[in-house]
């Protein structure tokens, strides 16, 4: 077990904190909106709602959500379906203490994979 004094000497870097913040945004995005009823007709407004909600969080500079309407349409058999990671591509940008992290979510081997795309120091 790590003591508080041991944790103090291993404080995360600002870049690591920015990456953590990106993970927090993805956790909120996915678990807040997964299961939302969606159809091709409502996809654009849901994209905007997700973007607006996540951009409210601290250090979030931008969020871009694309609901894949072709895949969505193929999955619908009764007017709508539930939103899951297989129907979304997401990019978000977090800035924290002169660090910018870009993170993306897309399907990878049947799983909605969320990963860090880049970490850059800002001047």
Short mmCIF file of the C-alpha atoms (twelve columns), coordinates in Angstrom:
data_MODEL
# 
_entry.id   MODEL 
# 
loop_
_atom_site.group_PDB 
_atom_site.id 
_atom_site.type_symbol 
_atom_site.label_atom_id 
_atom_site.label_alt_id 
_atom_site.label_comp_id 
_atom_site.label_asym_id 
_atom_site.label_seq_id 
_atom_site.Cartn_x 
_atom_site.Cartn_y 
_atom_site.Cartn_z 
_atom_site.pdbx_PDB_model_num 
ATOM 1   C CA . UNK A 1   0.000   0.000  0.000   1 
ATOM 2   C CA . UNK A 2   1.234   3.470  -0.871  1 
ATOM 3   C CA . UNK A 3   1.302   6.027  1.920   1 
ATOM 4   C CA . UNK A 4   0.374   9.673  1.478   1 
ATOM 5   C CA . UNK A 5   4.024   10.707 1.797   1 
ATOM 6   C CA . UNK A 6   5.044   8.261  -0.951  1 
ATOM 7   C CA . UNK A 7   2.318   9.625  -3.220  1 
ATOM 8   C CA . UNK A 8   3.527   13.191 -2.687  1 
ATOM 9   C CA . UNK A 9   6.929   12.341 -4.153  1 
ATOM 10  C CA . UNK A 10  5.343   10.756 -7.219  1 
ATOM 11  C CA . UNK A 11  3.002   13.576 -8.216  1 
ATOM 12  C CA . UNK A 12  1.764   13.341 -11.790 1 
ATOM 13  C CA . UNK A 13  3.227   15.642 -14.401 1 
ATOM 14  C CA . UNK A 14  1.004   18.274 -15.987 1 
ATOM 15  C CA . UNK A 15  0.922   16.197 -19.181 1 
ATOM 16  C CA . UNK A 16  -0.181  13.127 -17.203 1 
ATOM 17  C CA . UNK A 17  -2.877  15.197 -15.508 1 
ATOM 18  C CA . UNK A 18  -4.082  16.393 -18.922 1 
ATOM 19  C CA . UNK A 19  -4.297  12.746 -20.071 1 
ATOM 20  C CA . UNK A 20  -6.238  11.856 -16.921 1 
ATOM 21  C CA . UNK A 21  -8.652  14.728 -17.621 1 
ATOM 22  C CA . UNK A 22  -9.219  13.349 -21.133 1 
ATOM 23  C CA . UNK A 23  -10.095 9.985  -19.592 1 
ATOM 24  C CA . UNK A 24  -12.560 11.632 -17.233 1 
ATOM 25  C CA . UNK A 25  -14.260 13.339 -20.184 1 
ATOM 26  C CA . UNK A 26  -14.559 10.036 -22.068 1 
ATOM 27  C CA . UNK A 27  -15.942 8.258  -19.005 1 
ATOM 28  C CA . UNK A 28  -18.590 10.915 -18.564 1 
ATOM 29  C CA . UNK A 29  -19.415 11.017 -22.265 1 
ATOM 30  C CA . UNK A 30  -19.770 7.300  -22.704 1 
ATOM 31  C CA . UNK A 31  -21.585 6.446  -19.516 1 
ATOM 32  C CA . UNK A 32  -23.876 9.456  -19.548 1 
ATOM 33  C CA . UNK A 33  -25.084 8.941  -23.121 1 
ATOM 34  C CA . UNK A 34  -24.851 5.178  -23.751 1 
ATOM 35  C CA . UNK A 35  -28.380 3.829  -23.943 1 
ATOM 36  C CA . UNK A 36  -29.908 7.083  -25.194 1 
ATOM 37  C CA . UNK A 37  -32.618 6.384  -27.764 1 
ATOM 38  C CA . UNK A 38  -31.380 7.637  -31.153 1 
ATOM 39  C CA . UNK A 39  -32.424 7.522  -34.791 1 
ATOM 40  C CA . UNK A 40  -30.857 9.005  -37.923 1 
ATOM 41  C CA . UNK A 41  -33.330 11.899 -37.620 1 
ATOM 42  C CA . UNK A 42  -32.209 12.750 -34.074 1 
ATOM 43  C CA . UNK A 43  -28.477 12.003 -34.484 1 
ATOM 44  C CA . UNK A 44  -27.358 15.566 -35.283 1 
ATOM 45  C CA . UNK A 45  -29.113 17.098 -32.276 1 
ATOM 46  C CA . UNK A 46  -27.732 14.359 -30.006 1 
ATOM 47  C CA . UNK A 47  -24.208 15.005 -31.347 1 
ATOM 48  C CA . UNK A 48  -24.543 18.677 -30.397 1 
ATOM 49  C CA . UNK A 49  -25.997 17.857 -26.970 1 
ATOM 50  C CA . UNK A 50  -23.105 15.513 -26.172 1 
ATOM 51  C CA . UNK A 51  -20.535 18.059 -27.367 1 
ATOM 52  C CA . UNK A 52  -22.128 20.865 -25.351 1 
ATOM 53  C CA . UNK A 53  -22.364 18.746 -22.193 1 
ATOM 54  C CA . UNK A 54  -18.771 17.521 -22.251 1 
ATOM 55  C CA . UNK A 55  -17.323 20.919 -23.207 1 
ATOM 56  C CA . UNK A 56  -18.726 22.258 -19.915 1 
ATOM 57  C CA . UNK A 57  -16.164 20.215 -17.980 1 
ATOM 58  C CA . UNK A 58  -12.964 21.871 -16.744 1 
ATOM 59  C CA . UNK A 59  -9.982  21.982 -19.124 1 
ATOM 60  C CA . UNK A 60  -12.030 20.737 -22.096 1 
ATOM 61  C CA . UNK A 61  -11.247 22.856 -25.147 1 
ATOM 62  C CA . UNK A 62  -13.322 21.047 -27.746 1 
ATOM 63  C CA . UNK A 63  -15.361 17.927 -28.443 1 
ATOM 64  C CA . UNK A 64  -16.411 16.570 -31.816 1 
ATOM 65  C CA . UNK A 65  -18.969 13.762 -31.920 1 
ATOM 66  C CA . UNK A 66  -19.982 11.980 -35.112 1 
ATOM 67  C CA . UNK A 67  -22.871 9.572  -34.836 1 
ATOM 68  C CA . UNK A 68  -22.485 7.102  -37.677 1 
ATOM 69  C CA . UNK A 69  -25.941 7.299  -39.212 1 
ATOM 70  C CA . UNK A 70  -25.381 4.578  -41.828 1 
ATOM 71  C CA . UNK A 71  -24.507 2.070  -39.101 1 
ATOM 72  C CA . UNK A 72  -27.322 3.405  -36.953 1 
ATOM 73  C CA . UNK A 73  -29.845 3.030  -39.762 1 
ATOM 74  C CA . UNK A 74  -28.741 -0.560 -40.389 1 
ATOM 75  C CA . UNK A 75  -29.304 -1.436 -36.711 1 
ATOM 76  C CA . UNK A 76  -32.814 0.003  -36.428 1 
ATOM 77  C CA . UNK A 77  -35.729 -2.372 -36.611 1 
ATOM 78  C CA . UNK A 78  -38.413 -0.434 -34.723 1 
ATOM 79  C CA . UNK A 79  -37.833 3.299  -35.335 1 
ATOM 80  C CA . UNK A 80  -34.800 3.860  -33.118 1 
ATOM 81  C CA . UNK A 81  -31.958 2.104  -31.366 1 
ATOM 82  C CA . UNK A 82  -29.832 2.773  -28.301 1 
ATOM 83  C CA . UNK A 83  -26.634 4.762  -28.631 1 
ATOM 84  C CA . UNK A 84  -23.475 2.722  -28.055 1 
ATOM 85  C CA . UNK A 85  -19.818 3.188  -28.874 1 
ATOM 86  C CA . UNK A 86  -20.210 1.329  -32.157 1 
ATOM 87  C CA . UNK A 87  -22.276 4.233  -33.477 1 
ATOM 88  C CA . UNK A 88  -19.897 7.044  -32.481 1 
ATOM 89  C CA . UNK A 89  -16.548 8.512  -33.409 1 
ATOM 90  C CA . UNK A 90  -15.352 11.123 -30.943 1 
ATOM 91  C CA . UNK A 91  -12.396 13.471 -30.681 1 
ATOM 92  C CA . UNK A 92  -11.777 15.675 -27.673 1 
ATOM 93  C CA . UNK A 93  -9.080  18.162 -26.778 1 
ATOM 94  C CA . UNK A 94  -8.027  18.950 -23.223 1 
ATOM 95  C CA . UNK A 95  -5.629  21.723 -22.217 1 
ATOM 96  C CA . UNK A 96  -4.017  21.749 -18.801 1 
ATOM 97  C CA . UNK A 97  -1.060  23.869 -17.684 1 
ATOM 98  C CA . UNK A 98  0.435   24.404 -21.161 1 
ATOM 99  C CA . UNK A 99  -0.241  20.862 -22.334 1 
ATOM 100 C CA . UNK A 100 -2.727  19.876 -25.014 1 
ATOM 101 C CA . UNK A 101 -4.019  16.317 -25.227 1 
ATOM 102 C CA . UNK A 102 -6.034  15.058 -28.159 1 
ATOM 103 C CA . UNK A 103 -7.939  11.825 -27.537 1 
ATOM 104 C CA . UNK A 104 -10.149 9.783  -29.834 1 
ATOM 105 C CA . UNK A 105 -12.725 7.045  -29.608 1 
ATOM 106 C CA . UNK A 106 -13.478 4.670  -32.464 1 
ATOM 107 C CA . UNK A 107 -14.338 1.018  -32.867 1 
ATOM 108 C CA . UNK A 108 -11.375 -1.332 -32.743 1 
ATOM 109 C CA . UNK A 109 -11.885 -5.086 -32.953 1 
ATOM 110 C CA . UNK A 110 -15.514 -4.745 -31.890 1 
ATOM 111 C CA . UNK A 111 -14.763 -2.479 -28.914 1 
ATOM 112 C CA . UNK A 112 -15.166 1.314  -28.581 1 
ATOM 113 C CA . UNK A 113 -11.488 2.078  -27.953 1 
ATOM 114 C CA . UNK A 114 -10.637 5.382  -26.295 1 
ATOM 115 C CA . UNK A 115 -7.015  6.398  -26.645 1 
ATOM 116 C CA . UNK A 116 -4.638  9.315  -26.485 1 
ATOM 117 C CA . UNK A 117 -3.800  10.455 -30.027 1 
ATOM 118 C CA . UNK A 118 -1.263  13.127 -29.071 1 
ATOM 119 C CA . UNK A 119 0.248   15.060 -26.183 1 
ATOM 120 C CA . UNK A 120 1.906   18.362 -26.975 1 
ATOM 121 C CA . UNK A 121 3.515   21.099 -24.960 1 
ATOM 122 C CA . UNK A 122 2.147   24.579 -25.657 1 
ATOM 123 C CA . UNK A 123 4.463   27.555 -25.719 1 
# 
